[in-house]
Amino acid sequence: MEVSKMEKRMIGVYAPANPAHIWFERKYLFAKKQLENMGFEIVEGNLVKDKTYQGYRTASAKERAEEMMNLVKNKDIDIMMPVIGGYNSGSLLPYLDFDEIEKSKKKFFGYSDITAIQMAILKKTNLKPIYGGSLIPTFGEYEGISPFLKNTLDNLFFKKSYSLEEPEFYSNKLLNAFTDEWKTKKREYTKNEGWKILNKGEIEGKVIVANIATLVSLLASEYVPTFRNKILILEEMNATIDLEERNLNTLKISGVFEGVKGLIFGKPEVYNNKNSNLEYIDIIKEVLGKRDYPIIYNFDCGHTIPSLMISQDSLLSLKASDKEGVKVEILKNSFIDD
């Protein structure tokens, strides 16, 4: 990526859930430096800057929301980026000013637990958040900015349309950031088996990307956008099969799968079959049953490394056939066109 193109791009960094900038301070500083080397300027929220700490979080939900909103109101900031995900971003939602958020026109990055904030922004505003790109896990790889990540960012920032390509290799092997393992041990990569087809078909539609567990925690709230006529990408971090059955079934009985144009399931970072001898796709098949729209799985958008970033509500084309395999394209990139 040309550094000159990123000059004057200012990122507001906040901690809506876990205080990973404190837990993994060295990795946080490394990730921050990598973004600065790419031409970005970093502005830390007050809780991040002051290292406010309450064990699993920085401060109360109201205080975390205030940190986020103070950055939102800063007119010099273009991009909002969390230090990491966690479990409690949804706690901020009652305290956020969505009129102010919409007025800011900022680009909201993040994934995993940040699904809560992204779904609320989609429901309450006309902004289009970007699924992917949390500071520590995305930019804290000691090997540096990979060619795949560079290409992903180039496409997102500068192209109105482009093909989504799978990485040749991926990793779901965690490196301990509580120790120096994240920089002393080489990451293990696996040859990518490619994106696989459950149901064939060709469709176009606007895309929404969400973390399964976080989306389930929002159901029946005022913060869930409609999925009708959308292509829904679902991803998971820790896919323990009994919990996945429960979460997927909750989405099913809530009607989430009824109105969509297509489904895409990402690779889980961790899969535990609980001695069932079932693969992840087996429980997806069982819960979904027969569907008349295209469904693919083993997709690279979520917690595995490297991972795609997708601007929510982009117009996406999905083609899945025995002859041509899987082809996924962004026809209209909402990062540029929103």
XYZ file of C-alpha atoms in Angstrom, residues 12-16 43-48 58 60-82 89 91-106 108 117 120-121 124-125 127 223:
60
model
C -9.453 6.582 16.750
C -8.560 3.590 18.940
C -10.929 2.524 21.713
C -11.607 -0.490 23.945
C -15.318 -1.383 23.892
C -5.474 8.842 18.451
C -6.121 6.827 21.608
C -9.360 7.086 23.544
C -9.075 8.324 27.114
C -9.512 4.868 28.685
C -6.888 3.362 26.390
C -11.477 -0.980 31.066
C -18.253 0.646 33.032
C -20.372 0.354 29.899
C -21.311 4.032 30.142
C -17.667 5.111 30.434
C -16.645 2.898 27.507
C -19.438 4.396 25.430
C -18.250 7.880 26.382
C -14.722 7.003 25.244
C -16.110 5.847 21.897
C -18.356 8.896 21.480
C -15.546 11.341 22.305
C -13.561 9.863 19.415
C -16.634 9.940 17.185
C -17.019 13.675 17.876
C -13.382 14.346 16.964
C -13.716 15.741 13.420
C -10.084 14.929 12.570
C -10.635 11.184 12.967
C -11.605 9.224 9.837
C -11.562 5.653 11.138
C -12.718 3.994 14.360
C -10.868 0.832 15.362
C -11.142 -1.283 18.535
C -19.372 -4.476 23.262
C -23.232 -3.209 26.738
C -22.348 0.127 25.112
C -25.379 0.252 22.818
C -27.906 1.953 25.153
C -25.398 4.751 25.767
C -24.411 5.518 22.172
C -25.680 8.572 20.269
C -26.494 7.157 16.832
C -27.430 10.545 15.407
C -23.942 11.763 16.278
C -22.417 8.568 14.898
C -24.243 8.988 11.578
C -23.284 12.647 11.369
C -19.602 11.753 11.852
C -19.469 9.673 8.618
C -16.630 7.655 10.146
C -16.027 1.701 11.808
C -21.704 -2.221 17.445
C -26.549 -1.361 15.735
C -24.918 1.097 13.325
C -29.771 2.952 13.391
C -27.783 4.835 10.726
C -23.258 4.162 7.676
C -30.252 -3.216 17.383
